CSV table of C-alpha atoms and ligand atoms in Angstrom, one decimal:
chain,number,residue,atom,x,y,z
B,796,MET,CA,76.1,133.3,-110.3
B,797,THR,CA,76.5,136.8,-109.7
B,798,SER,CA,74.9,137.9,-106.2
B,799,LYS,CA,73.0,141.0,-106.3
B,800,ILE,CA,74.3,144.1,-104.4
B,801,LEU,CA,72.1,145.2,-101.8
B,802,LYS,CA,72.5,149.0,-101.8
B,803,LEU,CA,70.6,149.5,-98.7
B,804,LEU,CA,71.7,146.7,-96.7
B,805,ASN,CA,70.6,147.0,-93.0
B,806,LYS,CA,69.1,150.5,-93.6
B,807,LYS,CA,66.0,151.5,-92.0
B,808,ALA,CA,63.3,153.7,-94.0
B,809,ILE,CA,60.1,155.5,-93.4
B,810,VAL,CA,57.7,155.4,-96.7
B,811,THR,CA,54.7,157.3,-96.6
B,812,GLY,CA,51.4,156.0,-98.5
B,813,GLY,CA,53.2,152.5,-99.3
B,814,THR,CA,50.1,150.3,-100.1
B,815,ARG,CA,49.5,151.6,-103.6
B,816,GLY,CA,50.7,153.0,-106.9
B,817,ILE,CA,54.4,154.8,-106.5
B,818,GLY,CA,54.8,154.1,-102.7
B,819,ARG,CA,54.5,150.6,-103.1
B,820,ALA,CA,56.9,150.2,-105.6
B,821,ILE,CA,59.2,152.4,-103.6
B,822,VAL,CA,58.8,150.0,-100.4
B,823,LYS,CA,59.2,147.2,-102.8
B,824,GLU,CA,62.5,148.4,-104.5
B,825,LEU,CA,64.0,149.3,-101.0
B,826,ALA,CA,63.3,146.1,-99.5
B,827,SER,CA,64.3,144.1,-102.3
B,828,ASN,CA,67.9,146.2,-101.4
B,829,GLY,CA,68.2,145.1,-97.9
B,830,CYS,CA,66.1,147.7,-96.2
B,831,ASN,CA,64.1,147.5,-93.3
B,832,VAL,CA,60.8,149.5,-93.8
B,833,VAL,CA,58.0,151.3,-92.1
B,834,PHE,CA,55.2,152.3,-94.8
B,835,THR,CA,52.1,154.0,-93.8
B,836,TYR,CA,48.7,153.9,-94.9
B,837,PHE,CA,45.4,155.5,-94.9
B,838,SER,CA,42.5,153.2,-95.7
B,839,SER,CA,43.2,149.6,-96.5
B,840,ASP,CA,44.6,147.4,-93.6
B,841,THR,CA,44.0,144.4,-95.9
B,842,ALA,CA,46.4,145.9,-98.6
B,843,ALA,CA,49.0,146.9,-96.0
B,844,GLN,CA,49.0,143.1,-94.2
B,845,GLU,CA,49.3,141.5,-97.7
B,846,LEU,CA,52.4,144.1,-98.6
B,847,GLU,CA,53.8,143.3,-95.0
B,848,LYS,CA,53.6,139.5,-95.6
B,849,GLU,CA,54.9,139.6,-99.2
B,850,LEU,CA,57.8,141.6,-98.5
B,851,SER,CA,59.0,140.7,-95.1
B,852,THR,CA,62.0,137.6,-95.2
B,853,ASP,CA,64.4,136.4,-92.2
B,854,SER,CA,66.6,139.3,-92.8
B,855,VAL,CA,64.3,141.9,-93.8
B,856,LYS,CA,61.4,143.6,-91.8
B,857,VAL,CA,58.6,145.4,-93.6
B,858,PHE,CA,55.8,146.6,-91.4
B,859,GLY,CA,52.7,148.7,-92.2
B,860,PHE,CA,51.5,151.5,-90.0
B,861,LYS,CA,48.0,153.3,-90.1
B,862,ALA,CA,48.7,157.2,-90.1
B,863,ASP,CA,47.2,160.0,-91.7
B,864,ALA,CA,50.1,161.9,-93.4
B,865,SER,CA,48.4,165.3,-92.7
B,866,SER,CA,48.5,164.7,-89.0
B,867,PHE,CA,51.5,165.8,-87.1
B,868,ALA,CA,50.8,163.5,-84.1
B,869,SER,CA,50.4,160.6,-86.5
B,870,ALA,CA,53.9,161.6,-88.0
B,871,GLU,CA,55.6,161.4,-84.4
B,872,GLU,CA,53.8,158.1,-83.7
B,873,THR,CA,55.2,156.5,-87.0
B,874,VAL,CA,58.7,157.4,-86.2
B,875,LYS,CA,58.2,156.1,-82.6
B,876,PHE,CA,56.8,153.1,-84.2
B,877,ALA,CA,59.8,152.7,-86.6
B,878,GLN,CA,62.3,153.4,-83.7
B,879,GLU,CA,60.5,150.5,-81.8
B,880,LYS,CA,60.5,148.1,-84.7
B,881,LEU,CA,63.6,148.7,-86.6
B,882,GLY,CA,66.0,150.6,-84.2
B,883,GLY,CA,66.0,153.9,-86.0
B,884,VAL,CA,65.3,155.8,-89.3
B,885,ASP,CA,68.1,156.6,-92.1
B,886,ILE,CA,65.8,157.1,-94.8
B,887,LEU,CA,62.3,159.2,-95.4
B,888,VAL,CA,60.3,159.1,-98.2
B,889,ASN,CA,57.5,161.5,-98.6
B,890,ASN,CA,55.3,160.0,-100.9
B,891,ALA,CA,51.6,160.2,-99.7
B,892,GLY,CA,49.7,162.6,-101.9
B,893,ILE,CA,45.9,163.2,-103.3
B,894,THR,CA,44.5,165.2,-106.0
B,895,LYS,CA,41.1,166.9,-105.8
B,896,ASP,CA,41.5,168.6,-109.6
B,897,THR,CA,38.9,171.2,-110.7
B,898,LEU,CA,39.2,174.8,-112.1
B,899,LEU,CA,39.9,177.6,-109.5
B,900,LEU,CA,36.6,179.0,-110.2
B,901,ARG,CA,34.9,175.6,-108.8
B,902,MET,CA,37.6,175.1,-106.0
B,903,SER,CA,36.3,174.9,-102.8
B,904,GLU,CA,38.3,175.8,-99.6
B,905,ALA,CA,37.9,172.3,-98.6
B,906,ASP,CA,39.5,170.8,-101.8
B,907,PHE,CA,42.3,173.5,-101.5
B,908,ASP,CA,43.1,172.5,-97.7
B,909,ALA,CA,42.7,168.8,-98.2
B,910,VAL,CA,45.2,168.9,-100.8
B,911,ILE,CA,47.7,171.1,-98.9
B,912,ASN,CA,47.5,169.1,-96.1
B,913,SER,CA,48.2,165.7,-97.5
B,914,ASN,CA,50.6,166.7,-100.1
B,915,LEU,CA,52.7,169.5,-98.4
B,916,LYS,CA,51.9,169.6,-94.7
B,917,SER,CA,52.6,166.0,-94.4
B,918,VAL,CA,56.1,166.6,-95.9
B,919,PHE,CA,56.4,169.3,-93.0
B,920,ASN,CA,55.1,166.6,-90.4
B,921,TYR,CA,57.3,163.9,-91.2
B,922,THR,CA,60.6,165.8,-91.7
B,923,LYS,CA,60.1,167.5,-88.4
B,924,ALA,CA,59.7,163.9,-86.9
B,925,VAL,CA,62.7,162.5,-88.1
B,926,LEU,CA,64.9,165.5,-87.7
B,927,LYS,CA,66.1,164.9,-84.3
B,928,PRO,CA,67.1,161.2,-84.7
B,929,MET,CA,68.8,162.0,-87.9
B,930,ILE,CA,70.9,164.9,-86.5
B,931,GLY,CA,71.6,162.8,-83.5
B,932,GLN,CA,73.0,159.9,-85.5
B,933,ARG,CA,74.7,162.8,-88.4
B,934,TYR,CA,73.0,160.6,-91.0
B,935,GLY,CA,69.8,161.2,-93.2
B,936,LYS,CA,68.6,160.6,-96.8
B,937,ILE,CA,65.2,162.5,-97.3
B,938,VAL,CA,63.3,161.9,-100.8
B,939,ASN,CA,60.0,164.2,-101.3
B,940,ILE,CA,58.2,163.1,-104.2
B,941,SER,CA,56.9,166.2,-106.0
B,942,SER,CA,55.5,166.5,-109.6
B,943,VAL,CA,56.6,167.7,-112.8
B,944,VAL,CA,53.4,169.9,-112.8
B,945,GLY,CA,54.9,172.0,-109.7
B,946,ILE,CA,57.5,172.9,-112.0
B,947,ILE,CA,55.4,173.7,-115.2
B,948,GLY,CA,51.8,174.3,-113.7
B,949,ASN,CA,48.5,172.5,-114.9
B,950,PRO,CA,45.2,174.0,-115.3
B,951,GLY,CA,42.5,172.4,-113.3
B,952,GLN,CA,45.0,171.6,-110.5
B,953,ALA,CA,46.0,174.9,-108.8
B,954,ASN,CA,45.7,173.1,-105.4
B,955,TYR,CA,47.7,170.1,-106.5
B,956,VAL,CA,50.4,172.2,-108.3
B,957,ALA,CA,50.7,174.7,-105.2
B,958,SER,CA,51.7,171.7,-103.0
B,959,LYS,CA,54.2,169.8,-105.3
B,960,ALA,CA,55.5,173.5,-106.0
B,961,GLY,CA,55.9,173.9,-102.2
B,962,VAL,CA,57.5,170.6,-101.8
B,963,ILE,CA,60.3,172.1,-104.0
B,964,GLY,CA,60.8,175.1,-102.2
B,965,PHE,CA,60.7,172.9,-98.6
B,966,THR,CA,63.3,170.5,-100.1
B,967,LYS,CA,65.8,173.0,-101.3
B,968,SER,CA,65.5,175.2,-97.9
B,969,ASN,CA,66.0,172.0,-96.0
B,970,ALA,CA,69.1,170.6,-98.0
B,971,LYS,CA,70.8,174.2,-97.5
B,972,GLU,CA,69.7,173.9,-93.6
B,973,LEU,CA,70.8,170.2,-93.1
B,974,ALA,CA,73.8,169.8,-95.4
B,975,SER,CA,76.3,170.5,-92.3
B,976,ARG,CA,74.3,167.5,-90.6
B,977,ASN,CA,75.0,165.1,-93.3
B,978,ILE,CA,71.6,164.8,-94.4
B,979,ASN,CA,70.9,165.1,-98.2
B,980,VAL,CA,67.2,166.4,-99.0
B,981,ASN,CA,66.3,165.7,-102.7
B,982,ALA,CA,62.9,165.9,-104.6
B,983,VAL,CA,61.6,163.6,-107.5
B,984,ALA,CA,59.4,164.9,-110.0
B,985,PRO,CA,57.5,162.3,-111.8
B,986,GLY,CA,55.7,163.0,-115.0
B,987,PHE,CA,52.5,160.8,-115.8
B,988,ILE,CA,53.0,157.6,-114.1
B,989,SER,CA,50.5,154.6,-114.5
B,990,THR,CA,48.7,154.4,-111.1
B,991,ASP,CA,45.2,154.8,-109.5
B,992,MET,CA,45.9,158.4,-109.5
B,993,THR,CA,46.0,158.7,-113.4
B,994,GLU,CA,43.5,155.8,-114.2
B,995,LYS,CA,41.0,158.7,-114.4
B,996,LEU,CA,42.3,160.1,-117.6
B,997,ASN,CA,40.2,159.5,-120.8
B,998,ASP,CA,41.6,158.3,-124.3
B,999,GLN,CA,41.6,161.8,-125.4
B,1000,GLN,CA,43.8,163.2,-122.3
B,1001,ARG,CA,46.2,160.0,-122.5
B,1002,GLU,CA,46.9,161.1,-126.0
B,1003,ALA,CA,46.9,164.6,-125.4
B,1004,ILE,CA,50.0,163.7,-122.7
B,1005,LEU,CA,51.8,161.5,-124.6
B,1006,SER,CA,52.2,163.9,-127.7
B,1007,ASN,CA,54.3,165.5,-125.2
B,1008,VAL,CA,56.4,163.1,-123.9
B,1009,PRO,CA,59.4,162.0,-126.1
B,1010,LEU,CA,59.8,158.2,-124.7
B,1011,LYS,CA,55.6,157.8,-125.9
B,1012,ARG,CA,54.7,155.7,-123.0
B,1013,LEU,CA,53.7,156.7,-119.1
B,1014,GLY,CA,56.0,155.8,-116.6
B,1015,LEU,CA,55.6,152.8,-114.3
B,1016,PRO,CA,55.7,153.4,-110.6
B,1017,GLU,CA,59.2,151.1,-110.9
B,1018,ASP,CA,60.9,153.9,-113.0
B,1019,VAL,CA,60.4,156.6,-110.1
B,1020,ALA,CA,61.1,153.7,-107.2
B,1021,LYS,CA,64.5,153.2,-109.0
B,1022,THR,CA,65.3,156.9,-108.7
B,1023,VAL,CA,64.1,157.0,-105.3
B,1024,LEU,CA,66.6,154.2,-104.5
B,1025,PHE,CA,69.4,156.1,-106.2
B,1026,LEU,CA,68.7,159.1,-104.0
B,1027,ALA,CA,68.3,157.1,-100.7
B,1028,GLY,CA,71.5,155.1,-101.2
B,1029,PRO,CA,75.0,155.6,-101.5
B,1030,ASP,CA,75.6,156.6,-104.9
B,1031,SER,CA,74.1,159.9,-104.4
B,1032,ASP,CA,76.1,160.9,-101.4
B,1033,TYR,CA,77.3,164.4,-103.3
B,1034,ILE,CA,73.9,165.0,-104.4
B,1035,THR,CA,71.5,167.4,-102.4
B,1036,GLY,CA,68.7,169.9,-103.1
B,1037,GLN,CA,68.0,168.8,-106.4
B,1038,VAL,CA,64.9,168.0,-108.5
B,1039,LEU,CA,65.1,164.8,-110.5
B,1040,THR,CA,62.5,164.6,-113.2
B,1041,VAL,CA,61.2,161.0,-114.1
B,1042,ASP,CA,59.1,161.8,-117.0
B,1043,GLY,CA,60.3,160.3,-120.3
B,1044,GLY,CA,61.4,163.6,-120.9
B,1045,MET,CA,58.3,165.8,-121.0
B,1046,VAL,CA,60.0,168.6,-119.2
B,1047,MET,CA,63.7,169.7,-120.2
S,1117,NAP,P1,47.9,156.4,-105.8
S,1117,NAP,O1,48.2,155.4,-106.5
S,1117,NAP,O2,46.7,157.2,-105.4
S,1117,NAP,O3,48.5,156.2,-104.1
S,1117,NAP,C1,48.3,157.1,-103.1
S,1117,NAP,C2,48.9,156.5,-102.2
S,1117,NAP,O4,49.0,157.8,-100.8
S,1117,NAP,C3,48.2,155.3,-101.2
S,1117,NAP,O5,48.9,154.5,-100.8
S,1117,NAP,C4,47.3,156.2,-100.1
S,1117,NAP,O6,47.2,155.4,-99.0
S,1117,NAP,C5,48.4,156.8,-99.6
S,1117,NAP,N1,47.8,158.3,-98.9
S,1117,NAP,C6,46.9,159.4,-99.9
S,1117,NAP,N2,46.7,160.1,-98.7
S,1117,NAP,C7,47.1,159.5,-97.4
S,1117,NAP,C8,47.4,160.3,-96.4
S,1117,NAP,N3,46.7,161.5,-95.9
S,1117,NAP,N4,47.9,159.6,-95.3
S,1117,NAP,C9,48.9,158.5,-95.6
S,1117,NAP,N5,48.7,157.8,-96.9
S,1117,NAP,C10,47.8,158.4,-97.7
S,1117,NAP,O7,48.9,157.8,-106.0
S,1117,NAP,P2,50.5,157.5,-106.7
S,1117,NAP,O8,50.0,158.0,-108.2
S,1117,NAP,O9,51.2,156.2,-106.3
S,1117,NAP,O10,51.1,159.1,-106.4
S,1117,NAP,C11,52.2,158.9,-105.2
S,1117,NAP,C12,52.9,160.3,-105.0
S,1117,NAP,O11,53.3,160.4,-106.3
S,1117,NAP,C13,51.8,161.3,-104.8
S,1117,NAP,O12,52.5,162.2,-103.8
S,1117,NAP,C14,51.7,161.6,-106.2
S,1117,NAP,O13,51.2,163.3,-106.1
S,1117,NAP,C15,52.7,161.7,-106.8
S,1117,NAP,N6,52.8,161.8,-108.5
S,1117,NAP,C16,52.1,160.8,-108.8
S,1117,NAP,C17,52.0,161.1,-110.4
S,1117,NAP,C18,51.3,159.8,-111.0
S,1117,NAP,O14,51.5,160.4,-112.4
S,1117,NAP,N7,50.6,159.1,-110.8
S,1117,NAP,C19,52.8,162.1,-111.1
S,1117,NAP,C20,53.3,162.9,-110.0
S,1117,NAP,C21,53.5,162.8,-108.9
S,1117,NAP,P3,45.7,154.4,-99.4
S,1117,NAP,O15,45.3,153.6,-100.2
S,1117,NAP,O16,45.4,153.7,-97.8
S,1117,NAP,O17,44.6,155.7,-99.2
Protein backbone atom coordinates (compact mmCIF):
# COMPACT_ATOMS: atom_id res chain seq x y z
CA MET A 1 0.00 0.00 0.00
CA THR A 2 1.35 3.47 -0.89
CA SER A 3 0.66 6.29 1.55
CA LYS A 4 -0.24 9.78 0.36
CA ILE A 5 2.52 12.40 0.50
CA LEU A 6 1.27 15.26 2.68
CA LYS A 7 2.64 18.33 0.90
CA LEU A 8 1.76 20.79 3.66
CA LEU A 9 2.36 18.68 6.76
CA ASN A 10 2.14 20.85 9.92
CA LYS A 11 1.87 24.09 7.93
CA LYS A 12 -0.60 26.76 9.06
CA ALA A 13 -2.91 28.59 6.66
CA ILE A 14 -5.59 31.27 6.53
CA VAL A 15 -8.16 31.00 3.72
CA THR A 16 -10.71 33.79 3.32
CA GLY A 17 -14.25 32.88 2.27
CA GLY A 18 -13.97 29.18 3.02
CA THR A 19 -17.51 27.92 3.48
CA ARG A 20 -18.63 27.66 -0.14
CA GLY A 21 -17.43 27.08 -3.69
CA ILE A 22 -13.76 27.48 -4.51
CA GLY A 23 -12.78 28.52 -0.96
CA ARG A 24 -14.34 25.39 0.51
CA ALA A 25 -12.45 23.19 -1.99
CA ILE A 26 -9.21 25.00 -1.10
CA VAL A 27 -9.74 24.43 2.64
CA LYS A 28 -10.36 20.73 1.96
CA GLU A 29 -7.31 20.37 -0.32
CA LEU A 30 -4.99 22.05 2.20
CA ALA A 31 -6.36 20.09 5.18
CA SER A 32 -6.11 16.78 3.31
CA ASN A 33 -2.43 17.58 2.78
CA GLY A 34 -1.75 17.92 6.50
CA CYS A 35 -2.19 21.69 6.76
CA ASN A 36 -3.90 23.30 9.77
CA VAL A 37 -6.39 25.90 8.56
CA VAL A 38 -8.33 28.92 9.81
CA PHE A 39 -10.97 29.80 7.22
CA THR A 40 -13.13 32.90 7.33
CA TYR A 41 -16.75 33.32 6.32
CA PHE A 42 -19.33 36.08 6.21
CA SER A 43 -22.79 34.62 6.76
CA SER A 44 -23.45 30.97 7.66
CA ASP A 45 -22.29 29.83 11.13
CA THR A 46 -23.85 26.41 10.48
CA ALA A 47 -21.89 25.88 7.23
CA ALA A 48 -18.69 26.88 9.05
CA GLN A 49 -19.31 24.51 11.97
CA GLU A 50 -20.09 21.63 9.61
CA LEU A 51 -16.86 22.19 7.67
CA GLU A 52 -14.81 22.38 10.88
CA LYS A 53 -16.33 19.07 12.00
CA GLU A 54 -15.89 17.40 8.61
CA LEU A 55 -12.19 18.23 8.28
CA SER A 56 -10.77 18.28 11.83
CA THR A 57 -8.82 15.14 12.74
CA ASP A 58 -6.43 14.13 15.51
CA SER A 59 -3.56 15.57 13.49
CA VAL A 60 -5.15 18.44 11.51
CA LYS A 61 -6.86 21.45 13.10
CA VAL A 62 -9.51 23.37 11.11
CA PHE A 63 -11.31 26.41 12.55
CA GLY A 64 -13.88 28.78 11.08
CA PHE A 65 -13.75 32.47 12.00
CA LYS A 66 -16.52 34.93 11.19
CA ALA A 67 -14.90 37.99 9.64
CA ASP A 68 -15.88 40.44 6.92
CA ALA A 69 -12.88 40.37 4.56
CA SER A 70 -13.42 44.02 3.62
CA SER A 71 -12.73 45.10 7.23
CA PHE A 72 -9.11 45.92 8.07
CA ALA A 73 -9.69 45.34 11.80
CA SER A 74 -11.29 41.93 11.15
CA ALA A 75 -8.24 40.82 9.16
CA GLU A 76 -6.02 41.62 12.15
CA GLU A 77 -8.41 39.72 14.44
CA THR A 78 -8.30 36.71 12.08
CA VAL A 79 -4.50 36.60 12.17
CA LYS A 80 -4.53 36.91 15.98
CA PHE A 81 -7.02 34.02 16.12
CA ALA A 82 -4.81 31.90 13.82
CA GLN A 83 -1.76 32.63 15.96
CA GLU A 84 -3.63 31.57 19.10
CA LYS A 85 -5.21 28.44 17.60
CA LEU A 86 -2.51 27.26 15.18
CA GLY A 87 0.63 28.95 16.49
CA GLY A 88 1.36 31.08 13.40
CA VAL A 89 0.65 31.62 9.70
CA ASP A 90 2.72 30.19 6.83
CA ILE A 91 0.16 30.42 4.02
CA LEU A 92 -2.47 33.02 3.13
CA VAL A 93 -5.09 32.37 0.46
CA ASN A 94 -7.12 35.47 -0.42
CA ASN A 95 -10.24 33.90 -1.91
CA ALA A 96 -13.28 35.82 -0.59
CA GLY A 97 -15.11 37.65 -3.35
CA ILE A 98 -18.47 38.84 -4.61
CA THR A 99 -20.07 40.07 -7.85
CA LYS A 100 -22.56 42.87 -8.40
CA ASP A 101 -22.85 42.73 -12.19
CA THR A 102 -24.53 45.39 -14.25
CA LEU A 103 -23.70 47.68 -17.17
CA LEU A 104 -21.69 50.75 -16.25
CA LEU A 105 -24.64 53.02 -17.11
CA ARG A 106 -26.65 51.36 -14.33
CA MET A 107 -23.81 50.69 -11.87
CA SER A 108 -24.24 52.57 -8.60
CA GLU A 109 -21.41 53.92 -6.49
CA ALA A 110 -22.47 51.42 -3.80
CA ASP A 111 -22.14 48.49 -6.28
CA PHE A 112 -18.65 49.66 -7.22
CA ASP A 113 -17.47 50.21 -3.65
CA ALA A 114 -18.86 46.91 -2.34
CA VAL A 115 -17.04 44.85 -4.98
CA ILE A 116 -13.75 46.73 -4.68
CA ASN A 117 -13.85 46.44 -0.89
CA SER A 118 -14.69 42.72 -0.80
CA ASN A 119 -12.40 41.65 -3.65
CA LEU A 120 -9.42 44.04 -3.62
CA LYS A 121 -9.23 45.89 -0.33
CA SER A 122 -9.67 42.51 1.40
CA VAL A 123 -6.43 41.33 -0.23
CA PHE A 124 -4.63 44.41 1.12
CA ASN A 125 -6.19 43.87 4.58
CA TYR A 126 -5.06 40.26 4.93
CA THR A 127 -1.67 40.73 3.30
CA LYS A 128 -0.90 43.59 5.70
CA ALA A 129 -2.07 41.51 8.65
CA VAL A 130 0.20 38.51 7.87
CA LEU A 131 3.20 40.54 6.80
CA LYS A 132 4.98 41.01 10.14
CA PRO A 133 4.68 37.35 11.22
CA MET A 134 5.78 36.13 7.76
CA ILE A 135 8.73 38.54 7.59
CA GLY A 136 9.69 37.56 11.15
CA GLN A 137 9.84 33.86 10.28
CA ARG A 138 11.35 34.55 6.83
CA TYR A 139 8.79 32.32 5.18
CA GLY A 140 5.43 32.79 3.54
CA LYS A 141 3.27 31.75 0.61
CA ILE A 142 0.51 34.11 -0.47
CA VAL A 143 -1.98 33.02 -3.14
CA ASN A 144 -4.52 35.55 -4.39
CA ILE A 145 -7.60 34.46 -6.32
CA SER A 146 -8.08 36.77 -9.30
CA SER A 147 -10.05 35.88 -12.45
CA VAL A 148 -9.44 35.58 -16.20
CA VAL A 149 -11.75 38.56 -16.68
CA GLY A 150 -9.16 40.61 -14.77
CA ILE A 151 -6.87 39.90 -17.75
CA ILE A 152 -9.29 40.17 -20.70
CA GLY A 153 -12.15 42.37 -19.37
CA ASN A 154 -15.88 41.61 -19.49
CA PRO A 155 -18.91 43.77 -20.28
CA GLY A 156 -21.28 44.17 -17.32
CA GLN A 157 -18.52 43.51 -14.79
CA ALA A 158 -16.48 46.74 -14.72
CA ASN A 159 -16.38 46.76 -10.89
CA TYR A 160 -15.47 43.06 -10.64
CA VAL A 161 -12.91 43.22 -13.46
CA ALA A 162 -11.27 46.31 -11.92
CA SER A 163 -11.00 44.50 -8.58
CA LYS A 164 -9.50 41.35 -10.17
CA ALA A 165 -7.05 43.31 -12.36
CA GLY A 166 -6.11 45.20 -9.19
CA VAL A 167 -5.39 41.89 -7.45
CA ILE A 168 -2.95 41.00 -10.25
CA GLY A 169 -1.08 44.30 -9.94
CA PHE A 170 -1.02 44.01 -6.15
CA THR A 171 0.31 40.43 -6.44
CA LYS A 172 3.18 41.43 -8.73
CA SER A 173 4.22 44.44 -6.62
CA ASN A 174 4.19 42.36 -3.46
CA ALA A 175 6.12 39.55 -5.15
CA LYS A 176 8.91 42.03 -6.00
CA GLU A 177 8.80 43.66 -2.56
CA LEU A 178 8.76 40.46 -0.52
CA ALA A 179 11.00 38.09 -2.48
CA SER A 180 14.04 39.01 -0.38
CA ARG A 181 12.09 37.93 2.71
CA ASN A 182 11.42 34.47 1.24
CA ILE A 183 7.73 35.23 0.75
CA ASN A 184 6.24 34.05 -2.58
CA VAL A 185 3.18 35.89 -3.87
CA ASN A 186 1.22 34.49 -6.81
CA ALA A 187 -2.26 34.73 -8.26
CA VAL A 188 -4.65 32.16 -9.69
CA ALA A 189 -7.03 33.33 -12.39
CA PRO A 190 -9.94 30.91 -12.70
CA GLY A 191 -12.13 30.89 -15.80
CA PHE A 192 -15.74 29.79 -15.33
CA ILE A 193 -16.01 27.45 -12.37
CA SER A 194 -19.21 25.72 -11.23
CA THR A 195 -20.13 27.45 -7.93
CA ASP A 196 -22.98 29.55 -6.52
CA MET A 197 -21.34 32.54 -8.25
CA THR A 198 -21.85 31.05 -11.74
CA GLU A 199 -25.19 29.36 -10.90
CA LYS A 200 -26.96 32.52 -12.09
CA LEU A 201 -25.88 31.93 -15.74
CA ASN A 202 -28.70 30.93 -18.09
CA ASP A 203 -28.29 28.16 -20.72
CA GLN A 204 -27.54 30.66 -23.48
CA GLN A 205 -24.77 32.33 -21.45
CA ARG A 206 -23.38 28.91 -20.50
CA GLU A 207 -23.27 27.81 -24.17
CA ALA A 208 -21.59 31.08 -25.18
CA ILE A 209 -18.90 30.57 -22.51
CA LEU A 210 -18.31 26.93 -23.43
CA SER A 211 -17.84 27.84 -27.09
CA ASN A 212 -14.68 29.69 -25.93
CA VAL A 213 -13.36 26.91 -23.71
CA PRO A 214 -11.13 24.46 -25.62
CA LEU A 215 -11.55 21.81 -22.91
CA LYS A 216 -15.36 22.11 -23.33
CA ARG A 217 -16.48 22.10 -19.72
CA LEU A 218 -16.84 24.51 -16.82
CA GLY A 219 -14.12 24.12 -14.22
CA LEU A 220 -14.64 22.49 -10.84
CA PRO A 221 -13.68 24.15 -7.55
CA GLU A 222 -11.21 21.27 -7.11
CA ASP A 223 -9.40 22.29 -10.33
CA VAL A 224 -8.62 25.64 -8.69
CA ALA A 225 -7.86 24.10 -5.29
CA LYS A 226 -5.16 21.82 -6.76
CA THR A 227 -3.45 24.84 -8.32
CA VAL A 228 -3.57 26.65 -4.99
CA LEU A 229 -2.00 23.60 -3.32
CA PHE A 230 0.85 23.78 -5.85
CA LEU A 231 1.43 27.50 -5.22
CA ALA A 232 1.13 27.10 -1.43
CA GLY A 233 3.53 24.15 -1.26
CA PRO A 234 7.23 23.43 -1.79
CA ASP A 235 6.89 22.46 -5.49
CA SER A 236 6.55 26.16 -6.42
CA ASP A 237 9.41 27.56 -4.32
CA TYR A 238 11.04 29.18 -7.40
CA ILE A 239 7.80 30.74 -8.67
CA THR A 240 6.69 34.23 -7.65
CA GLY A 241 4.73 37.12 -9.18
CA GLN A 242 2.89 34.82 -11.60
CA VAL A 243 -0.73 34.54 -12.64
CA LEU A 244 -1.76 30.95 -13.31
CA THR A 245 -4.95 30.63 -15.33
CA VAL A 246 -7.21 27.67 -14.56
CA ASP A 247 -9.71 28.08 -17.35
CA GLY A 248 -9.76 25.08 -19.70
CA GLY A 249 -7.64 27.02 -22.16
CA MET A 250 -10.00 30.00 -22.53
CA VAL A 251 -7.25 32.62 -22.30
CA MET A 252 -3.91 31.85 -23.96
P1 LIG B 1 -19.04 31.80 -3.96
O1 LIG B 1 -19.47 30.39 -4.25
O2 LIG B 1 -20.02 32.90 -4.11
O3 LIG B 1 -18.39 31.84 -2.49
C1 LIG B 1 -17.83 33.03 -2.02
C2 LIG B 1 -17.21 32.81 -0.69
O4 LIG B 1 -16.65 34.07 -0.26
C3 LIG B 1 -18.21 32.41 0.36
O5 LIG B 1 -17.61 31.47 1.24
C4 LIG B 1 -18.51 33.71 1.09
O6 LIG B 1 -18.86 33.54 2.45
C5 LIG B 1 -17.18 34.41 1.01
N1 LIG B 1 -17.27 35.85 1.11
C6 LIG B 1 -17.81 36.73 0.24
N2 LIG B 1 -17.67 37.98 0.70
C7 LIG B 1 -17.01 37.88 1.88
C8 LIG B 1 -16.55 38.81 2.83
N3 LIG B 1 -16.75 40.14 2.67
N4 LIG B 1 -15.92 38.36 3.92
C9 LIG B 1 -15.69 37.04 4.10
N5 LIG B 1 -16.10 36.10 3.24
C10 LIG B 1 -16.76 36.52 2.15
O7 LIG B 1 -17.80 32.21 -4.88
P2 LIG B 1 -16.75 31.32 -5.68
O8 LIG B 1 -17.25 31.12 -7.04
O9 LIG B 1 -16.33 30.15 -4.86
O10 LIG B 1 -15.54 32.37 -5.79
C11 LIG B 1 -14.42 32.35 -4.93
C12 LIG B 1 -13.38 33.31 -5.48
O11 LIG B 1 -13.03 32.90 -6.81
C13 LIG B 1 -13.86 34.75 -5.59
O12 LIG B 1 -12.81 35.64 -5.31
C14 LIG B 1 -14.26 34.86 -7.05
O13 LIG B 1 -14.22 36.19 -7.51
C15 LIG B 1 -13.20 33.99 -7.70
N6 LIG B 1 -13.56 33.49 -9.03
C16 LIG B 1 -14.65 32.69 -9.21
C17 LIG B 1 -14.96 32.23 -10.50
C18 LIG B 1 -16.13 31.34 -10.77
O14 LIG B 1 -16.37 31.06 -11.94
N7 LIG B 1 -16.84 30.84 -9.79
C19 LIG B 1 -14.16 32.63 -11.57
C20 LIG B 1 -13.06 33.45 -11.35
C21 LIG B 1 -12.77 33.87 -10.07
P3 LIG B 1 -20.40 33.47 2.96
O15 LIG B 1 -21.02 32.28 2.31
O16 LIG B 1 -20.27 33.33 4.42
O17 LIG B 1 -21.04 34.75 2.48
